[in-house]
Coordinates of C-alpha atoms in Angstrom, one line a residue:
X1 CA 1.5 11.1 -26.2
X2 CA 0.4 12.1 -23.0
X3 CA -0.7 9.4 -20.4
X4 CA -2.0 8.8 -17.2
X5 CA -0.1 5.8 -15.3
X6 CA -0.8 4.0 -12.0
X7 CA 2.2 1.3 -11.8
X8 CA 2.0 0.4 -7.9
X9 CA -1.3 -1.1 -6.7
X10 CA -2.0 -4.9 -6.2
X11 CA -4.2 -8.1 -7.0
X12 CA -6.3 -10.6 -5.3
X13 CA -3.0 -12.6 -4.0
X14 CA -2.1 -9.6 -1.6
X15 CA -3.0 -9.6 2.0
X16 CA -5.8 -7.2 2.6
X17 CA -6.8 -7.2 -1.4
X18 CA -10.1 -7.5 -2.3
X19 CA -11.2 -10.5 -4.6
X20 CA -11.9 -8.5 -6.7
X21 CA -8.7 -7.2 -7.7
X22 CA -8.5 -9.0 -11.4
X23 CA -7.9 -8.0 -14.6
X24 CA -11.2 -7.8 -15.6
X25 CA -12.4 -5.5 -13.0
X26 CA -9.3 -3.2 -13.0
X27 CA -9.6 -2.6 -16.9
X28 CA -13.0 -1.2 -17.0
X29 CA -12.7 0.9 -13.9
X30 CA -9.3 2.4 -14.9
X31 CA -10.7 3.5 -17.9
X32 CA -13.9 5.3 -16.1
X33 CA -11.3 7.0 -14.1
X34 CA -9.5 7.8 -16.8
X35 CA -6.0 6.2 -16.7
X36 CA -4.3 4.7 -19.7
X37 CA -1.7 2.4 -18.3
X38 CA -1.8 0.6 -15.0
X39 CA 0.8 -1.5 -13.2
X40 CA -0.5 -5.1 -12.7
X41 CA 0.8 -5.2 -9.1
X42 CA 2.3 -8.5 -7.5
X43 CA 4.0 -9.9 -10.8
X44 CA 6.5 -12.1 -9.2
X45 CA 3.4 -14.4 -7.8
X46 CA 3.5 -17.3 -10.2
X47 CA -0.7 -17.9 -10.1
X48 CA -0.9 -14.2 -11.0
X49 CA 1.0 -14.1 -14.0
X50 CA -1.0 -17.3 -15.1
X51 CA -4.2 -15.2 -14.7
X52 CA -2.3 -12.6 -16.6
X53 CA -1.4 -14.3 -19.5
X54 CA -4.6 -16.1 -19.2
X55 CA -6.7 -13.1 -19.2
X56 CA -5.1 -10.7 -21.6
X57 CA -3.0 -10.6 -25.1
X58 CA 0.4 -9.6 -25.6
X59 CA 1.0 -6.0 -27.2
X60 CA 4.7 -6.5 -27.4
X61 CA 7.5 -4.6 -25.9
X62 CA 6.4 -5.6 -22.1
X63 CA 3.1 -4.4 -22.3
X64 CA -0.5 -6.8 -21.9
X65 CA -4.1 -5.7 -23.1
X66 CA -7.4 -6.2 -21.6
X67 CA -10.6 -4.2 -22.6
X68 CA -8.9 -1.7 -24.4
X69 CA -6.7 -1.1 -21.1
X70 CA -2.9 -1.4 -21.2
X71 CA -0.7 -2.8 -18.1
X72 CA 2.6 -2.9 -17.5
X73 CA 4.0 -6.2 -15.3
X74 CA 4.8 -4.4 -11.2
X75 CA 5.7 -5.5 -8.2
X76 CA 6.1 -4.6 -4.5
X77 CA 8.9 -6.5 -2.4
X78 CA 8.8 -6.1 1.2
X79 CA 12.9 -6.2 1.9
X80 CA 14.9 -6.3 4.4
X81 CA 14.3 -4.2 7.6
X82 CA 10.6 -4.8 6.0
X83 CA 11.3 -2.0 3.7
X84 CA 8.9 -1.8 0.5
X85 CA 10.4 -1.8 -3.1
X86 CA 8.6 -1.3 -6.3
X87 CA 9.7 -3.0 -9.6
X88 CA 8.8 -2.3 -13.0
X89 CA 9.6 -5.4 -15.3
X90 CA 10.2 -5.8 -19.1
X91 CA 8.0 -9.0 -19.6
X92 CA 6.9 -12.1 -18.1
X93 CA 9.8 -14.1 -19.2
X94 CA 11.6 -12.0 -16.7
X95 CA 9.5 -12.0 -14.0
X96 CA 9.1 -16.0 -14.2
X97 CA 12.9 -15.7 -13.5
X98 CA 12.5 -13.2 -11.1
X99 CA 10.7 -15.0 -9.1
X100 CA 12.6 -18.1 -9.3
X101 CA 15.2 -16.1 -8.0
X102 CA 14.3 -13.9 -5.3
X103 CA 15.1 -15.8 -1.9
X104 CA 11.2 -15.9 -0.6
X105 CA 9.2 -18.2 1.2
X106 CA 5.7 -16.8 0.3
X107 CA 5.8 -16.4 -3.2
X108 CA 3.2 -18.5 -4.0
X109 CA 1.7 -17.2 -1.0
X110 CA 1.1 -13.4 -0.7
X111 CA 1.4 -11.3 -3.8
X112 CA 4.0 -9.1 -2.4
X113 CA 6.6 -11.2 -1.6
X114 CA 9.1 -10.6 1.3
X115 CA 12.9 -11.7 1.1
X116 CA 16.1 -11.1 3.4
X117 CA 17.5 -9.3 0.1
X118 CA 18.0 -5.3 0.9
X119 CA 17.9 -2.5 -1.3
X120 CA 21.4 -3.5 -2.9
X121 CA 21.0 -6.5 -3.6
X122 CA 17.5 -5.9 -4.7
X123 CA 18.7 -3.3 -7.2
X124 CA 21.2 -5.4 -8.8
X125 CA 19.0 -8.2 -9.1
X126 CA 16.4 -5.3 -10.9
X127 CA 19.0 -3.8 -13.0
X128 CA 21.0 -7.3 -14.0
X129 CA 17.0 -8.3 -15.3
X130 CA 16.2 -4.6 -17.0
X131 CA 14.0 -3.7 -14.4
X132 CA 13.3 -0.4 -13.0
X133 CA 13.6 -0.1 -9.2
X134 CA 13.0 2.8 -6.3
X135 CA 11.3 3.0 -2.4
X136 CA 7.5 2.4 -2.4
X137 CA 6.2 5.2 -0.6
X138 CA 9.5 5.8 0.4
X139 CA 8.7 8.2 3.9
X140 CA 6.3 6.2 5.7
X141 CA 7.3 4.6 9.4
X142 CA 6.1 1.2 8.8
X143 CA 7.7 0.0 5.4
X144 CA 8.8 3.0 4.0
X145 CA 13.0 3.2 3.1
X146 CA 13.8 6.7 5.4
X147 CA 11.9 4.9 8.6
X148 CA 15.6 2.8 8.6
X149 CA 17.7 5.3 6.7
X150 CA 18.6 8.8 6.4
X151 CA 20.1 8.1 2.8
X152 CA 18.5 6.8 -0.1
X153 CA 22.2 5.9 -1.5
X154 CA 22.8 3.9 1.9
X155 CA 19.7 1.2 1.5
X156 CA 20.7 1.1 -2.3
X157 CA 24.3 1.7 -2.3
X158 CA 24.2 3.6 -5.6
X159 CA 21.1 5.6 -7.2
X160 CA 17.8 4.0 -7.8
X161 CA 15.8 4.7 -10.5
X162 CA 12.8 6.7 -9.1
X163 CA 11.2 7.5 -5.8
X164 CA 7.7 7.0 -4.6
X165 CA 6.4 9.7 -2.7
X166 CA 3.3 7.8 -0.8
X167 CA -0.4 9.5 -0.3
X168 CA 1.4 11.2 3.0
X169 CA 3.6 13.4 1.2
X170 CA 4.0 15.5 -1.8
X171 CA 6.8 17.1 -3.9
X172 CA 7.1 20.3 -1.7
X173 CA 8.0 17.9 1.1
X174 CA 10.4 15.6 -0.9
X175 CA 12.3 18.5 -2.2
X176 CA 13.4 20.0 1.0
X177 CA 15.8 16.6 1.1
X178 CA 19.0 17.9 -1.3
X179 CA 19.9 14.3 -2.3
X180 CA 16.7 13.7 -4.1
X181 CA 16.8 16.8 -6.8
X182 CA 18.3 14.1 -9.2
X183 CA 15.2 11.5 -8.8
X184 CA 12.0 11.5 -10.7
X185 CA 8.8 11.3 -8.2
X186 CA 5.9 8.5 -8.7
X187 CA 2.7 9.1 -7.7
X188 CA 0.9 5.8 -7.3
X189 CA -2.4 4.9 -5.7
X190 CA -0.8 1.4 -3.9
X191 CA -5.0 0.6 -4.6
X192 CA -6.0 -2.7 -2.9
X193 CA -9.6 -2.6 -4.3
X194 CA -10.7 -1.5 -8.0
X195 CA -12.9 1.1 -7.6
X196 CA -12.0 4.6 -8.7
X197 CA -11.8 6.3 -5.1
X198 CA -8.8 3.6 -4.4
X199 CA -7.3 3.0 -8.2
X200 CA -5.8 5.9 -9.6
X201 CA -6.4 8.0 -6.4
X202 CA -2.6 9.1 -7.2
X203 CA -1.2 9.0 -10.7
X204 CA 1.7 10.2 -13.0
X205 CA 0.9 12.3 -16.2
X206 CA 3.8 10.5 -18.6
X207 CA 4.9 11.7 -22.2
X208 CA 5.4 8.5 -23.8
X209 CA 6.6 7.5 -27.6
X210 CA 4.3 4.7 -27.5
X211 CA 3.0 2.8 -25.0
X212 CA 5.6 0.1 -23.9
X213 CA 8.4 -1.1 -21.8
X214 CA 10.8 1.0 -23.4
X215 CA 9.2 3.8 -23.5
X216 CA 8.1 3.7 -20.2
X217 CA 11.8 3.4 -18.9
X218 CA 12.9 6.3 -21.1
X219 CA 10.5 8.6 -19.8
X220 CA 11.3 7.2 -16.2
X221 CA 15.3 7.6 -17.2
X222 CA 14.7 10.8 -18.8
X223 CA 12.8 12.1 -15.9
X224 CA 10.1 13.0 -18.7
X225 CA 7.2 12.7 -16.0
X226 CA 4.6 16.1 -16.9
X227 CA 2.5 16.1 -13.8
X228 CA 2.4 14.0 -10.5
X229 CA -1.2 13.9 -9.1
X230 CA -2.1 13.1 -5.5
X231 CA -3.7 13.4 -2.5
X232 CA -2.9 16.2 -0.1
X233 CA -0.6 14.9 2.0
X234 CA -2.1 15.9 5.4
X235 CA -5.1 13.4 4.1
X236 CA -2.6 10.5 4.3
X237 CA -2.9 8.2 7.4
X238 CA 0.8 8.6 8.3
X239 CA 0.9 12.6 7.7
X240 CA 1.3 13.4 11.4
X241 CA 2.5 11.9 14.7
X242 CA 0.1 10.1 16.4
X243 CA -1.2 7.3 18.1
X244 CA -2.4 4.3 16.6
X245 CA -4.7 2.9 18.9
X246 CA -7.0 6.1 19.6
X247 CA -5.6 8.3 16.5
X248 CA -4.6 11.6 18.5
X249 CA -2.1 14.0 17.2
X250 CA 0.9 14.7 19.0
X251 CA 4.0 17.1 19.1
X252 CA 6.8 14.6 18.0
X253 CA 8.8 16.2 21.0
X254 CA 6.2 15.3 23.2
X255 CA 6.0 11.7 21.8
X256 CA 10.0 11.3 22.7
X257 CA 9.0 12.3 26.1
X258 CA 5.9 9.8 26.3
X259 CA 8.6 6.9 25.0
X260 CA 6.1 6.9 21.8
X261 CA 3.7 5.4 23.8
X262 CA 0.3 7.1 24.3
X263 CA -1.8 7.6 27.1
X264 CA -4.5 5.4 26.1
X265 CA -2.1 2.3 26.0
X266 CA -1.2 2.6 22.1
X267 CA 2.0 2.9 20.2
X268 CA 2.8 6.2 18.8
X269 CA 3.9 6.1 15.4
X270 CA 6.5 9.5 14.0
X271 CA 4.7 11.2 11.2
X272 CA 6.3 11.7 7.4
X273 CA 6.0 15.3 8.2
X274 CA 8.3 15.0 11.1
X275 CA 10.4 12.5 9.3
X276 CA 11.1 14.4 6.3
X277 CA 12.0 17.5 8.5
X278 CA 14.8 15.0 10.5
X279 CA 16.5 14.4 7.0
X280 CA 15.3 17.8 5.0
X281 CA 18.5 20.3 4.1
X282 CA 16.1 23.2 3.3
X283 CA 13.8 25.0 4.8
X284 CA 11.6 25.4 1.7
X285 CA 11.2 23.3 -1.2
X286 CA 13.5 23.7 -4.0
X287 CA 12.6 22.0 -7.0
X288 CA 15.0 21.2 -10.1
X289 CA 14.4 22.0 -13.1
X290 CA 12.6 19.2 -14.5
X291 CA 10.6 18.6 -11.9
X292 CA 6.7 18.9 -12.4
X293 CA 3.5 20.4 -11.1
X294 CA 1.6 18.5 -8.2
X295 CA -1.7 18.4 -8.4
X296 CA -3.6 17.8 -5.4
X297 CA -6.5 15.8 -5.5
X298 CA -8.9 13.4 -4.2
X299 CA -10.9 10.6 -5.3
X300 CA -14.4 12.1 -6.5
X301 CA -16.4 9.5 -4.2
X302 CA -14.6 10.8 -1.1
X303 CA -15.3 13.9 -1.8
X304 CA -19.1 13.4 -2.1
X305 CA -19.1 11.5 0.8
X306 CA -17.4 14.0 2.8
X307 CA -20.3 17.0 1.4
X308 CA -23.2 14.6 2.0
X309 CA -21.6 12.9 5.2
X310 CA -22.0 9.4 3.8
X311 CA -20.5 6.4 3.3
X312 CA -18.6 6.0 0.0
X313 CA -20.4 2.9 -0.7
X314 CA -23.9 4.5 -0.2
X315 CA -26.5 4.7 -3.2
X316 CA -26.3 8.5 -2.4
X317 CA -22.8 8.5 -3.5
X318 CA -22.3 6.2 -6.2
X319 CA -25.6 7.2 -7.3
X320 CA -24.2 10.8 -7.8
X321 CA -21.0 9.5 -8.8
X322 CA -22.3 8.0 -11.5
X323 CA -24.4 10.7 -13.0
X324 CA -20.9 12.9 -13.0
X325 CA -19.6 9.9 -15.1
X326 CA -22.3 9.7 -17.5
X327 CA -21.8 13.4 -18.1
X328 CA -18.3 14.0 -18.4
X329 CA -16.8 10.4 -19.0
X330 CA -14.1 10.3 -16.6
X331 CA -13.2 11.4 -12.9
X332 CA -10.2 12.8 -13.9
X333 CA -11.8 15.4 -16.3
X334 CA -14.5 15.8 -13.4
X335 CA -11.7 16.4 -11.0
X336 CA -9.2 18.5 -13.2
X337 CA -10.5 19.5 -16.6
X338 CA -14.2 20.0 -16.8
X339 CA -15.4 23.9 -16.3
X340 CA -17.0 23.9 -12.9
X341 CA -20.1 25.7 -13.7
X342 CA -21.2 22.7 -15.9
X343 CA -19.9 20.5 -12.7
X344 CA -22.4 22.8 -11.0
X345 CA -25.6 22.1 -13.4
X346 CA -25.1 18.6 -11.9
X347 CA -24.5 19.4 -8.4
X348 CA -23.1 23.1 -7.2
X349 CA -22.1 21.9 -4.0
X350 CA -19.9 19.3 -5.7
X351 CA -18.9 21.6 -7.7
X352 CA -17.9 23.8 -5.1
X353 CA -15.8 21.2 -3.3
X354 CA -13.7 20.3 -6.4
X355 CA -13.2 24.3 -6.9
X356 CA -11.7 23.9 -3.5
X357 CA -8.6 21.7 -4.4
X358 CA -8.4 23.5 -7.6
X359 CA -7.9 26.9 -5.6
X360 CA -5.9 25.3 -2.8
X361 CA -8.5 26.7 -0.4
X362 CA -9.3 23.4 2.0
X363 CA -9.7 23.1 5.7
X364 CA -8.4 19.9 6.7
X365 CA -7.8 17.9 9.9
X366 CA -4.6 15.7 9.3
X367 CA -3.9 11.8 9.8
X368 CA -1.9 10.2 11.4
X369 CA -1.3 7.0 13.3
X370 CA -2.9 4.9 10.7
X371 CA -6.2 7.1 10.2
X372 CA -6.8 9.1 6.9
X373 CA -7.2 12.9 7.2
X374 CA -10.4 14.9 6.7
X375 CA -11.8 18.1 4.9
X376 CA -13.9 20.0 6.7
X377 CA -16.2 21.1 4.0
X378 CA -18.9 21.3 6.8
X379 CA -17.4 24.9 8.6
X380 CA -19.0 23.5 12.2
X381 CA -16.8 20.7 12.2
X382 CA -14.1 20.9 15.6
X383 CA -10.7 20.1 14.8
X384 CA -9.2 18.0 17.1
X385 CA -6.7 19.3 19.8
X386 CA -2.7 18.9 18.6
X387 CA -1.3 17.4 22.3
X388 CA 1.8 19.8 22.7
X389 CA 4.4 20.5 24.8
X390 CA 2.2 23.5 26.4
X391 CA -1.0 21.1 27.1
X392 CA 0.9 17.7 27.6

């Protein structure tokens, strides 16, 4: 069976998370944008796993159900080095012991705990409990595991069982790094609010035997993964170099020579496209075998609100939003599956948009330093000026 997963986002105990972020919110908006398993984020954070257990019923075989909605028991640890680790876990016996045992003074705290433990002792700790372990969005200069090394096997000592990718990069990036043609990619939305322009704004296409634990970590083992979907990566906020304070983009080589310190008075922060081009051993992408397409995408709301030029909140957007809902179910379809001339009896200039990732035909300004990346559906638009070595 086919299925669309989104294991790393987190609850209402995370810094930054909206209140919002329960179990009974995430179910019903998961299924409008049309995932079938989701990661319940920040399962080593004791009041969260009461709500859990509180809130839905056991399936069996590591898996909990709410609303017709499936979840799996996830976590993010911010290591040492404050690198970020995701962690699939078999049940909640195991994450009760989990969290017993992780060295962590904000447990009960934040939802993503933090810990002097690196990667190898994180991984043994995963594997010794059955869990599955890898980098969350493992390129990115604030948390991400290739900010600190330039091997994946010298934060874990030995291999890890995936790699996240993160919104600011894609599979054509990751592959140009030899040591990763062994590694299945996840695509994960890391969604810190429940509606369907954060949750599921990245996503894995899985073929599953059923849906639980084991399964899951067959298909992970097996590299069985059928499609990663995700943003474009020069949408990410960390795609480019650039500052952080006023957001301009600059030549990495230029950066060096400002000290990666800006002119405005902010910090300068190296971009995942620079990064993976420090450690990349090709050129050009070369994919294994096994590995599968990468569909770019983007959440349906932003891409209204980037046509009509207003807020994704706005009763122009969600109002529109909606009506594409009510007549083709899901976003996904919307976004992927359904024929774009019945897209267009809704809207044609949607329409046209989405026909835009399809075709791989979009104009975009990059982020970088912390600012998400645009699409210039609206030709007029300037670009901003790259600050190179020839204009520095």
């Amino acid at each position: 069976m086919l299925v669309n997963a989104d294991f790393h986002l987190h609850s209402c105990f995370s810094a930054a998370s909206s209140k919002d972020m329960v179990i009974r919110n995430m179910a019903p908006k998961a299924k409008l944008k049309g995932l079938g398993l989701l990661g319940t984020g920040d399962a080593l954070h004791p009041g969260w796993l009461d709500i859990i257990e509180e809130t839905t019923s056991y399936s069996g075989d590591g898996i909990y159900t709410f609303d017709d909605m499936d979840f799996i028991l996830t976590t993010e640890v911010e290591g040492k080095n404050r690198i970020h680790h995701v962690i699939i876990i078999p049940d909640m016996d195991i994450a009760r012991e989990l969290s017993d045992k992780l060295p962590s003074n904000n447990k009960g705290v934040d939802g993503r705990p933090k810990t002097n433990y690196g990667g190898v002792e994180l991984l043994e700790l995963a594997h010794d409990h059955d869990c599955l372990i890898g980098p969350a969005h493992a390129f990115t200069p604030w948390t991400g595991m290739y900010k600190s090394f330039d091997s994946i096997y010298d934060c874990y000592g030995k291999k890890p069982d995936f790699v996240e990718l993160g919104l600011s990069a894609d599979t054509d990036m990751a592959d140009t790094v030899s040591e990763l043609k062994d590694f299945p990619f996840l695509t994960n939305s890391d969604a810190h609010s429940p509606w369907p322009h954060r949750l599921g704004r990245e996503f894995n296409q899985m073929e599953l035997e059923d849906i639980s634990y084991s399964s899951i970590k067959k298909a992970i083992k097996h590299r069985d993964i059928k499609a990663n979907y995700g943003m474009v990566p020069n949408l990410g906020k960390y795609h480019m170099t650039a500052c952080t304070k006023c957001y301009k983009l600059i030549d990495p080589l230029v950066a060096k020579d400002m000290k990666m310190k800006c002119d405005c008075g902010g910090r300068i922060k190296k971009g995942v496209d620079f990064r993976i081009s420090e450690i990349a051993d090709y050129d050009e992408p070369k994919h294994p075998s096994f590995r599968p397409k990468y569909v770019h995408l983007m959440p349906l709301a932003e891409i209204i609100a980037s046509v009509y030029d207003k807020g994704v909140t706005t009763k122009t957007v969600q109002g529109l939003w909606q009506k594409l809902i009510d007549s083709f179910k899901t976003e996904i379809d919307v976004l992927i599956n359904v024929d774009l001339k019945d897209i267009g009896h809704v809207d044609s200039e949607i329409a046209s948009a989405i026909e835009s990732f399809r075709n791989n035909t979009l104009e975009i300004v990059p982020g970088g330093g912390g600012q998400y990346g645009k699409i210039l559906f609206k030709k007029e638009v300037k670009k901003p000026k790259l600050v190179t070595l020839d204009n520095f």
